[in-house]
PDB file of C-alpha atoms in Angstrom:
ATOM      1  CA  MET A   1       8.377  -6.379 -13.832  1.00 38.00           C
ATOM      2  CA  SER A   2       5.381  -8.659 -14.040  1.00 40.00           C
ATOM      3  CA  ASP A   3       2.256  -7.987 -16.046  1.00 44.00           C
ATOM      4  CA  THR A   4      -0.193  -5.282 -15.027  1.00 52.00           C
ATOM      5  CA  ASN A   5      -3.848  -5.859 -14.166  1.00 65.00           C
ATOM      6  CA  ASN A   6      -5.848  -3.754 -16.621  1.00 88.00           C
ATOM      7  CA  TYR A   7      -9.550  -4.530 -16.441  1.00 94.00           C
ATOM      8  CA  THR A   8     -12.861  -2.957 -17.395  1.00 95.00           C
ATOM      9  CA  ASP A   9     -16.205  -4.475 -16.421  1.00 95.00           C
ATOM     10  CA  ASN A  10     -18.867  -4.312 -19.127  1.00 94.00           C
ATOM     11  CA  THR A  11     -21.266  -2.617 -16.680  1.00 95.00           C
ATOM     12  CA  PHE A  12     -18.919   0.330 -16.076  1.00 97.00           C
ATOM     13  CA  ASN A  13     -20.574   3.649 -16.943  1.00 97.00           C
ATOM     14  CA  LEU A  14     -18.929   6.987 -16.130  1.00 96.00           C
ATOM     15  CA  TYR A  15     -22.358   8.650 -16.118  1.00 96.00           C
ATOM     16  CA  GLN A  16     -22.918   6.760 -12.859  1.00 97.00           C
ATOM     17  CA  ALA A  17     -19.616   7.911 -11.305  1.00 97.00           C
ATOM     18  CA  TYR A  18     -21.588   9.702  -8.577  1.00 97.00           C
ATOM     19  CA  SER A  19     -22.266   6.245  -7.086  1.00 97.00           C
ATOM     20  CA  TYR A  20     -18.688   4.918  -7.520  1.00 98.00           C
ATOM     21  CA  THR A  21     -15.480   5.142  -5.480  1.00 97.00           C
ATOM     22  CA  LEU A  22     -12.187   6.074  -7.148  1.00 98.00           C
ATOM     23  CA  LEU A  23      -9.050   4.526  -5.637  1.00 98.00           C
ATOM     24  CA  LEU A  24      -5.685   6.074  -6.508  1.00 98.00           C
ATOM     25  CA  GLN A  25      -2.379   4.575  -5.371  1.00 97.00           C
ATOM     26  CA  VAL A  26       0.508   6.927  -6.072  1.00 97.00           C
ATOM     27  CA  GLU A  27       4.159   5.907  -6.345  1.00 93.00           C
ATOM     28  CA  PRO A  28       7.208   8.148  -6.973  1.00 91.00           C
ATOM     29  CA  THR A  29       7.201   7.464 -10.739  1.00 91.00           C
ATOM     30  CA  SER A  30       3.804   5.888 -11.500  1.00 94.00           C
ATOM     31  CA  PHE A  31       0.310   5.321 -10.149  1.00 96.00           C
ATOM     32  CA  SER A  32      -2.443   2.730 -10.155  1.00 96.00           C
ATOM     33  CA  TYR A  33      -6.192   3.227 -10.022  1.00 98.00           C
ATOM     34  CA  ALA A  34      -9.432   1.352  -9.557  1.00 97.00           C
ATOM     35  CA  VAL A  35     -13.084   2.270  -9.701  1.00 98.00           C
ATOM     36  CA  VAL A  36     -15.432   0.276  -7.501  1.00 97.00           C
ATOM     37  CA  ASN A  37     -19.157   0.127  -6.875  1.00 96.00           C
ATOM     38  CA  ASP A  38     -19.580  -1.002  -3.269  1.00 94.00           C
ATOM     39  CA  THR A  39     -17.311  -4.085  -3.298  1.00 94.00           C
ATOM     40  CA  HIS A  40     -17.520  -4.725  -7.040  1.00 96.00           C
ATOM     41  CA  LEU A  41     -14.454  -3.913  -9.140  1.00 97.00           C
ATOM     42  CA  LEU A  42     -15.388  -2.008 -12.292  1.00 97.00           C
ATOM     43  CA  VAL A  43     -12.061  -0.739 -13.620  1.00 97.00           C
ATOM     44  CA  SER A  44      -8.415  -1.156 -12.674  1.00 97.00           C
ATOM     45  CA  ALA A  45      -4.997  -0.390 -14.124  1.00 96.00           C
ATOM     46  CA  GLN A  46      -1.526  -0.481 -12.621  1.00 94.00           C
ATOM     47  CA  ASN A  47       1.807   1.191 -13.353  1.00 92.00           C
ATOM     48  CA  CYS A  48       0.264   4.134 -15.204  1.00 95.00           C
ATOM     49  CA  ASP A  49       2.273   7.139 -16.374  1.00 95.00           C
ATOM     50  CA  LEU A  50       2.416   9.637 -13.501  1.00 95.00           C
ATOM     51  CA  GLN A  51       2.057  12.487 -15.996  1.00 95.00           C
ATOM     52  CA  GLU A  52      -1.591  11.473 -16.406  1.00 96.00           C
ATOM     53  CA  LEU A  53      -2.255  12.807 -12.908  1.00 95.00           C
ATOM     54  CA  PHE A  54      -0.720  16.189 -13.741  1.00 93.00           C
ATOM     55  CA  GLN A  55      -2.156  16.567 -17.246  1.00 93.00           C
ATOM     56  CA  PRO A  56      -4.714  13.828 -17.963  1.00 93.00           C
ATOM     57  CA  MET A  57      -5.037  12.836 -21.588  1.00 94.00           C
ATOM     58  CA  ALA A  58      -5.887   9.161 -22.063  1.00 94.00           C
ATOM     59  CA  LEU A  59      -7.520   9.120 -18.604  1.00 96.00           C
ATOM     60  CA  ASN A  60      -9.053  12.583 -18.710  1.00 96.00           C
ATOM     61  CA  ASP A  61     -12.691  11.449 -18.612  1.00 97.00           C
ATOM     62  CA  LEU A  62     -12.104   8.916 -15.849  1.00 97.00           C
ATOM     63  CA  LEU A  63     -10.062  11.243 -13.633  1.00 97.00           C
ATOM     64  CA  SER A  64     -12.336  14.239 -14.218  1.00 96.00           C
ATOM     65  CA  ALA A  65     -15.581  12.499 -13.267  1.00 97.00           C
ATOM     66  CA  THR A  66     -17.379  13.367 -10.032  1.00 97.00           C
ATOM     67  CA  TYR A  67     -17.233  10.362  -7.723  1.00 97.00           C
ATOM     68  CA  LYS A  68     -19.166   9.530  -4.588  1.00 96.00           C
ATOM     69  CA  LYS A  69     -15.844   9.019  -2.820  1.00 96.00           C
ATOM     70  CA  VAL A  70     -12.127   9.277  -3.610  1.00 97.00           C
ATOM     71  CA  ILE A  71      -9.366   7.574  -1.616  1.00 97.00           C
ATOM     72  CA  ILE A  72      -5.738   8.383  -2.403  1.00 97.00           C
ATOM     73  CA  GLY A  73      -2.902   6.176  -1.191  1.00 97.00           C
ATOM     74  CA  MET A  74       0.267   8.239  -0.806  1.00 96.00           C
ATOM     75  CA  PRO A  75       3.812   6.856  -0.502  1.00 95.00           C
ATOM     76  CA  ALA A  76       6.238   7.803   2.253  1.00 94.00           C
ATOM     77  CA  SER A  77       9.815   8.975   1.970  1.00 91.00           C
ATOM     78  CA  GLY A  78      10.032   8.601   5.753  1.00 92.00           C
ATOM     79  CA  LEU A  79       7.665   7.454   8.494  1.00 93.00           C
ATOM     80  CA  THR A  80       7.299   6.752  12.177  1.00 90.00           C
ATOM     81  CA  LEU A  81       4.684   4.927  14.244  1.00 92.00           C
ATOM     82  CA  ILE A  82       3.536   6.186  17.632  1.00 89.00           C
ATOM     83  CA  PRO A  83       0.923   4.838  20.077  1.00 90.00           C
ATOM     84  CA  ASN A  84      -2.550   6.251  19.539  1.00 87.00           C
ATOM     85  CA  SER A  85      -2.536   7.229  23.212  1.00 85.00           C
ATOM     86  CA  LEU A  86       0.177   9.797  22.413  1.00 85.00           C
ATOM     87  CA  PHE A  87      -1.296  10.966  19.128  1.00 81.00           C
ATOM     88  CA  ARG A  88      -2.717  14.476  19.112  1.00 80.00           C
ATOM     89  CA  GLU A  89      -3.090  16.671  16.053  1.00 79.00           C
ATOM     90  CA  GLU A  90      -1.281  19.508  17.807  1.00 77.00           C
ATOM     91  CA  ARG A  91       1.710  17.221  18.453  1.00 78.00           C
ATOM     92  CA  VAL A  92       2.195  16.126  14.848  1.00 82.00           C
ATOM     93  CA  SER A  93       4.621  18.922  13.973  1.00 80.00           C
ATOM     94  CA  GLY A  94       6.803  17.949  16.918  1.00 83.00           C
ATOM     95  CA  PHE A  95       6.921  14.288  15.928  1.00 78.00           C
ATOM     96  CA  ALA A  96       7.587  15.293  12.321  1.00 80.00           C
ATOM     97  CA  ARG A  97      10.922  16.820  13.320  1.00 80.00           C
ATOM     98  CA  PHE A  98      12.277  13.283  13.671  1.00 79.00           C
ATOM     99  CA  LEU A  99      11.563  12.706   9.974  1.00 89.00           C
ATOM    100  CA  ASP A 100      13.998  15.393   8.781  1.00 86.00           C
ATOM    101  CA  VAL A 101      11.372  17.006   6.572  1.00 88.00           C
ATOM    102  CA  LYS A 102      12.766  18.846   3.549  1.00 90.00           C
ATOM    103  CA  GLU A 103      11.333  21.941   1.872  1.00 89.00           C
ATOM    104  CA  ASN A 104       9.903  19.809  -0.934  1.00 92.00           C
ATOM    105  CA  GLU A 105       8.085  17.439   1.435  1.00 92.00           C
ATOM    106  CA  LYS A 106       4.796  17.558   3.324  1.00 91.00           C
ATOM    107  CA  VAL A 107       3.756  15.663   6.444  1.00 90.00           C
ATOM    108  CA  PHE A 108       0.611  13.610   6.918  1.00 91.00           C
ATOM    109  CA  ALA A 109      -0.659  11.875  10.048  1.00 90.00           C
ATOM    110  CA  GLN A 110      -3.471   9.459  10.803  1.00 88.00           C
ATOM    111  CA  PRO A 111      -4.443   6.489  12.968  1.00 89.00           C
ATOM    112  CA  LEU A 112      -3.052   3.325  11.388  1.00 91.00           C
ATOM    113  CA  ASP A 113      -4.958   0.777  13.472  1.00 90.00           C
ATOM    114  CA  ASP A 114      -6.533   0.536  16.934  1.00 87.00           C
ATOM    115  CA  ILE A 115      -3.160   0.903  18.650  1.00 91.00           C
ATOM    116  CA  ASN A 116      -0.835   2.885  16.372  1.00 93.00           C
ATOM    117  CA  ALA A 117      -0.799   6.166  14.496  1.00 91.00           C
ATOM    118  CA  ILE A 118       1.476   6.860  11.541  1.00 93.00           C
ATOM    119  CA  ILE A 119       3.234  10.122  10.761  1.00 92.00           C
ATOM    120  CA  TYR A 120       4.862  10.214   7.352  1.00 94.00           C
ATOM    121  CA  LYS A 121       6.339  12.597   4.822  1.00 93.00           C
ATOM    122  CA  THR A 122       5.909  12.551   1.075  1.00 94.00           C
ATOM    123  CA  ASP A 123       7.134  14.531  -1.900  1.00 95.00           C
ATOM    124  CA  ALA A 124       5.338  17.820  -2.520  1.00 94.00           C
ATOM    125  CA  GLY A 125       5.361  17.175  -6.263  1.00 94.00           C
ATOM    126  CA  LEU A 126       3.284  14.035  -5.762  1.00 96.00           C
ATOM    127  CA  ILE A 127       0.925  15.980  -3.547  1.00 95.00           C
ATOM    128  CA  SER A 128       0.396  18.577  -6.252  1.00 95.00           C
ATOM    129  CA  ALA A 129      -0.527  15.759  -8.645  1.00 95.00           C
ATOM    130  CA  VAL A 130      -3.492  14.690  -6.479  1.00 96.00           C
ATOM    131  CA  GLU A 131      -4.411  17.935  -4.735  1.00 95.00           C
ATOM    132  CA  ARG A 132      -7.443  18.476  -6.952  1.00 94.00           C
ATOM    133  CA  PHE A 133      -8.945  15.252  -5.575  1.00 95.00           C
ATOM    134  CA  GLY A 134      -8.813  16.678  -2.040  1.00 94.00           C
ATOM    135  CA  LEU A 135      -5.948  16.092   0.369  1.00 92.00           C
ATOM    136  CA  GLN A 136      -8.488  15.187   3.037  1.00 92.00           C
ATOM    137  CA  ASN A 137      -8.920  12.002   0.996  1.00 94.00           C
ATOM    138  CA  ALA A 138      -5.238  11.037   1.247  1.00 94.00           C
ATOM    139  CA  VAL A 139      -4.149   8.080   3.379  1.00 95.00           C
ATOM    140  CA  TYR A 140      -0.897   6.233   3.831  1.00 95.00           C
ATOM    141  CA  THR A 141      -0.567   3.844   0.904  1.00 96.00           C
ATOM    142  CA  ALA A 142      -0.350   0.665   3.029  1.00 96.00           C
ATOM    143  CA  LYS A 143      -3.103   1.499   5.497  1.00 96.00           C
ATOM    144  CA  GLY A 144      -5.680  -0.606   3.699  1.00 97.00           C
ATOM    145  CA  TRP A 145      -3.275  -3.521   3.192  1.00 97.00           C
ATOM    146  CA  ILE A 146      -2.466  -3.531   6.901  1.00 97.00           C
ATOM    147  CA  LYS A 147      -6.149  -3.326   7.835  1.00 96.00           C
ATOM    148  CA  ALA A 148      -7.114  -6.147   5.482  1.00 97.00           C
ATOM    149  CA  ILE A 149      -4.514  -8.439   7.022  1.00 97.00           C
ATOM    150  CA  ALA A 150      -5.444  -7.404  10.561  1.00 96.00           C
ATOM    151  CA  ASN A 151      -9.078  -8.283   9.796  1.00 95.00           C
ATOM    152  CA  SER A 152      -8.037 -11.780   8.671  1.00 95.00           C
ATOM    153  CA  ASN A 153      -6.947 -12.864  12.183  1.00 95.00           C
ATOM    154  CA  PRO A 154      -3.280 -13.274  11.212  1.00 97.00           C
ATOM    155  CA  PRO A 155      -1.428 -16.123  12.950  1.00 96.00           C
ATOM    156  CA  ASN A 156       1.841 -15.606  14.818  1.00 96.00           C
ATOM    157  CA  ASN A 157       3.859 -17.525  12.240  1.00 96.00           C
ATOM    158  CA  ASN A 158       3.085 -15.376   9.181  1.00 98.00           C
ATOM    159  CA  LEU A 159       5.385 -12.631   7.908  1.00 98.00           C
ATOM    160  CA  TYR A 160       3.595 -10.527   5.304  1.00 98.00           C
ATOM    161  CA  LEU A 161       5.377  -8.916   2.353  1.00 98.00           C
ATOM    162  CA  ASP A 162       4.050  -6.573  -0.305  1.00 98.00           C
ATOM    163  CA  VAL A 163       6.507  -6.239  -3.175  1.00 97.00           C
ATOM    164  CA  SER A 164       6.629  -3.532  -5.832  1.00 91.00           C
ATOM    165  CA  LYS A 165       9.288  -2.813  -8.452  1.00 85.00           C
ATOM    166  CA  ASP A 166      11.919  -1.613  -5.978  1.00 88.00           C
ATOM    167  CA  LYS A 167      10.267  -1.482  -2.549  1.00 94.00           C
ATOM    168  CA  VAL A 168       9.120  -4.105  -0.085  1.00 97.00           C
ATOM    169  CA  GLN A 169       6.794  -3.650   2.886  1.00 97.00           C
ATOM    170  CA  LEU A 170       7.042  -6.111   5.756  1.00 98.00           C
ATOM    171  CA  LEU A 171       4.340  -6.652   8.343  1.00 98.00           C
ATOM    172  CA  TYR A 172       4.105  -8.944  11.352  1.00 98.00           C
ATOM    173  CA  PHE A 173       1.359  -9.574  13.883  1.00 97.00           C
ATOM    174  CA  SER A 174       1.707 -11.305  17.239  1.00 95.00           C
ATOM    175  CA  LEU A 175      -1.401 -12.304  19.187  1.00 93.00           C
ATOM    176  CA  LYS A 176      -3.487 -10.439  16.567  1.00 91.00           C
ATOM    177  CA  THR A 177      -1.628  -7.184  17.347  1.00 94.00           C
ATOM    178  CA  LEU A 178       0.643  -5.328  14.941  1.00 96.00           C
ATOM    179  CA  ARG A 179       4.159  -5.827  16.201  1.00 95.00           C
ATOM    180  CA  PHE A 180       6.281  -4.744  13.227  1.00 96.00           C
ATOM    181  CA  TYR A 181       5.863  -2.691  10.063  1.00 96.00           C
ATOM    182  CA  ASN A 182       8.515  -1.095   7.871  1.00 95.00           C
ATOM    183  CA  THR A 183       9.508  -0.544   4.263  1.00 95.00           C
ATOM    184  CA  PHE A 184      12.817  -1.056   2.478  1.00 96.00           C
ATOM    185  CA  ASP A 185      14.094  -0.078  -0.957  1.00 94.00           C
ATOM    186  CA  PHE A 186      15.795  -2.945  -2.760  1.00 96.00           C
ATOM    187  CA  ARG A 187      17.698  -3.202  -6.053  1.00 95.00           C
ATOM    188  CA  SER A 188      17.999  -6.949  -6.495  1.00 96.00           C
ATOM    189  CA  GLU A 189      16.526 -10.256  -5.366  1.00 97.00           C
ATOM    190  CA  ASP A 190      19.493 -10.627  -2.993  1.00 98.00           C
ATOM    191  CA  GLU A 191      18.642  -7.370  -1.216  1.00 98.00           C
ATOM    192  CA  LEU A 192      15.003  -8.398  -0.968  1.00 98.00           C
ATOM    193  CA  ALA A 193      15.988 -11.692   0.658  1.00 98.00           C
ATOM    194  CA  TYR A 194      18.386  -9.848   2.962  1.00 98.00           C
ATOM    195  CA  PHE A 195      15.687  -7.509   4.291  1.00 98.00           C
ATOM    196  CA  ALA A 196      13.260 -10.378   4.835  1.00 98.00           C
ATOM    197  CA  SER A 197      15.974 -12.295   6.705  1.00 98.00           C
ATOM    198  CA  PHE A 198      16.978  -9.206   8.687  1.00 97.00           C
ATOM    199  CA  VAL A 199      13.419  -8.585   9.885  1.00 98.00           C
ATOM    200  CA  THR A 200      12.982 -12.260  10.735  1.00 98.00           C
ATOM    201  CA  GLU A 201      16.102 -12.154  12.893  1.00 97.00           C
ATOM    202  CA  GLU A 202      15.063  -8.897  14.573  1.00 96.00           C
ATOM    203  CA  LEU A 203      11.744 -10.491  15.514  1.00 97.00           C
ATOM    204  CA  ASN A 204      13.512 -13.585  16.890  1.00 96.00           C
ATOM    205  CA  LEU A 205      11.727 -15.794  14.399  1.00 97.00           C
ATOM    206  CA  LYS A 206      13.162 -18.858  12.694  1.00 96.00           C
ATOM    207  CA  PRO A 207      12.794 -18.959   8.869  1.00 96.00           C
ATOM    208  CA  GLN A 208      11.868 -22.650   8.936  1.00 96.00           C
ATOM    209  CA  ASN A 209       8.973 -21.951  11.312  1.00 96.00           C
ATOM    210  CA  ILE A 210       7.316 -19.060   9.509  1.00 97.00           C
ATOM    211  CA  THR A 211       5.384 -18.575   6.288  1.00 98.00           C
ATOM    212  CA  LEU A 212       6.066 -15.651   3.983  1.00 98.00           C
ATOM    213  CA  VAL A 213       2.698 -14.447   2.691  1.00 98.00           C
ATOM    214  CA  ILE A 214       3.362 -12.287  -0.340  1.00 98.00           C
ATOM    215  CA  SER A 215       1.317  -9.835  -2.365  1.00 97.00           C
ATOM    216  CA  GLY A 216       2.185  -7.315  -5.040  1.00 95.00           C
ATOM    217  CA  ASP A 217       4.383  -7.585  -8.114  1.00 92.00           C
ATOM    218  CA  VAL A 218       5.331 -11.254  -7.879  1.00 92.00           C
ATOM    219  CA  ALA A 219       4.621 -14.301 -10.016  1.00 90.00           C
ATOM    220  CA  ALA A 220       5.371 -17.990  -9.704  1.00 86.00           C
ATOM    221  CA  GLY A 221       8.958 -18.677 -10.699  1.00 88.00           C
ATOM    222  CA  ASP A 222      10.143 -15.064 -10.743  1.00 93.00           C
ATOM    223  CA  LYS A 223      13.610 -14.255  -9.469  1.00 96.00           C
ATOM    224  CA  ASN A 224      12.398 -12.648  -6.246  1.00 96.00           C
ATOM    225  CA  LEU A 225      10.378 -15.674  -5.164  1.00 96.00           C
ATOM    226  CA  ILE A 226      13.145 -18.065  -6.180  1.00 96.00           C
ATOM    227  CA  ARG A 227      15.669 -16.198  -4.052  1.00 97.00           C
ATOM    228  CA  LEU A 228      13.342 -15.909  -1.050  1.00 97.00           C
ATOM    229  CA  ALA A 229      12.643 -19.657  -1.261  1.00 96.00           C
ATOM    230  CA  TYR A 230      16.358 -20.310  -0.735  1.00 96.00           C
ATOM    231  CA  PHE A 231      15.999 -18.939   2.829  1.00 97.00           C
ATOM    232  CA  PHE A 232      12.309 -19.495   3.561  1.00 98.00           C
ATOM    233  CA  PRO A 233      10.878 -22.961   2.827  1.00 96.00           C
ATOM    234  CA  LYS A 234       7.256 -21.837   3.261  1.00 97.00           C
ATOM    235  CA  ILE A 235       6.036 -19.160   0.852  1.00 97.00           C
ATOM    236  CA  GLU A 236       2.506 -18.493  -0.339  1.00 96.00           C
ATOM    237  CA  ARG A 237       0.785 -15.753  -2.245  1.00 96.00           C
ATOM    238  CA  ASN A 238      -1.754 -13.702  -0.312  1.00 97.00           C
ATOM    239  CA  GLY A 239      -5.255 -14.796  -1.290  1.00 94.00           C
ATOM    240  CA  LEU A 240      -7.197 -12.159   0.644  1.00 96.00           C
ATOM    241  CA  LYS A 241      -9.989 -10.519  -1.346  1.00 92.00           C
ATOM    242  CA  VAL A 242     -11.487  -7.222  -0.248  1.00 95.00           C
ATOM    243  CA  LEU A 243     -13.309  -6.677  -3.570  1.00 95.00           C
ATOM    244  CA  GLU A 244     -15.251  -8.910  -5.910  1.00 94.00           C
ATOM    245  CA  LEU A 245     -12.681  -9.660  -8.631  1.00 93.00           C
ATOM    246  CA  PRO A 246     -13.013 -11.223 -12.069  1.00 92.00           C
ATOM    247  CA  GLY A 247     -11.357 -14.594 -12.496  1.00 86.00           C
ATOM    248  CA  GLN A 248      -8.523 -13.273 -14.641  1.00 86.00           C
ATOM    249  CA  ILE A 249      -7.179 -10.995 -11.884  1.00 91.00           C
ATOM    250  CA  GLN A 250      -4.999 -12.609  -9.236  1.00 92.00           C
ATOM    251  CA  SER A 251      -6.018 -11.148  -5.895  1.00 94.00           C
ATOM    252  CA  HIS A 252      -2.481 -10.887  -4.512  1.00 95.00           C
ATOM    253  CA  LYS A 253      -1.461  -8.516  -7.309  1.00 94.00           C
ATOM    254  CA  LEU A 254      -4.291  -6.066  -6.635  1.00 96.00           C
ATOM    255  CA  LEU A 255      -4.485  -6.408  -2.848  1.00 97.00           C
ATOM    256  CA  SER A 256      -2.815  -3.180  -1.691  1.00 97.00           C
ATOM    257  CA  LEU A 257      -4.758  -1.097  -4.244  1.00 97.00           C
ATOM    258  CA  ALA A 258      -8.098  -2.806  -3.591  1.00 97.00           C
ATOM    259  CA  ALA A 259      -7.608  -2.537   0.188  1.00 97.00           C
ATOM    260  CA  LEU A 260      -7.605   1.265  -0.032  1.00 97.00           C
ATOM    261  CA  SER A 261     -11.378   0.858  -0.142  1.00 96.00           C
ATOM    262  CA  LEU A 262     -11.185   0.045   3.594  1.00 95.00           C
ATOM    263  CA  CYS A 263      -9.622   3.404   4.491  1.00 91.00           C
ATOM    264  CA  GLY A 264     -10.694   6.746   5.868  1.00 66.00           C
ATOM    265  CA  SER A 265      -9.007  10.135   5.622  1.00 54.00           C
ATOM    266  CA  SER A 266      -5.830  11.644   7.094  1.00 52.00           C
ATOM    267  CA  VAL A 267      -4.523  14.873   8.569  1.00 51.00           C
ATOM    268  CA  ALA A 268      -2.025  17.050   6.687  1.00 49.00           C
ATOM    269  CA  VAL A 269       0.239  19.495   8.521  1.00 49.00           C
TER     270      VAL A 269
END
């Protein structure tokens, strides 16, 4: 795994937390966080021990402060997209039946963009870890990332990837409209390349005509990028910035976490 982005601005003061926003991005075995003042990044850290959410020790002061706003990005163990025209809160339970929800899972639903709503399930243990921050503040983990890209007027020849330790999210827009979004678990660089190639084929795109625009846990020369380059001649790291970042932080590594600042709340059922 590549290096984390731990950062603290010298103006950060927890006594002013009432004017800050806390961003939490939860994964099955870890979490990342950032504290921002408007669009200014004050603090960030990635790949933190999940136990800190259950019983804060090193992060007790930071996680116990009273913030102006909290936004929690939650992962999905299953999801489905439906048109906003069909989305009604009273229908969520019916749609959720297609997700095969287990006893240890809870369902969330929210608009994803102007056209689609997302209904997703996540582990109840993870929910208990963030419940004290208010479940009304929970959103799907990629909602901000998707919104940030949508706001950038994405061209038809870009396929967007966000890569973490063992999961990749793929996103494609056609005529400025979201046409494809899905996530895949992968265990090797070969599987990552396979899923990117599979999605490209499903979308009737030609690898030589598209650009992979990548964010997340990637670095120049790493095995994932080297393997993807074997199939896709055009690869670039995502340079979108939704927050003011210090020079030492590469924007593509913090994009999905920082983009949570663009999100609203969700509905839990």
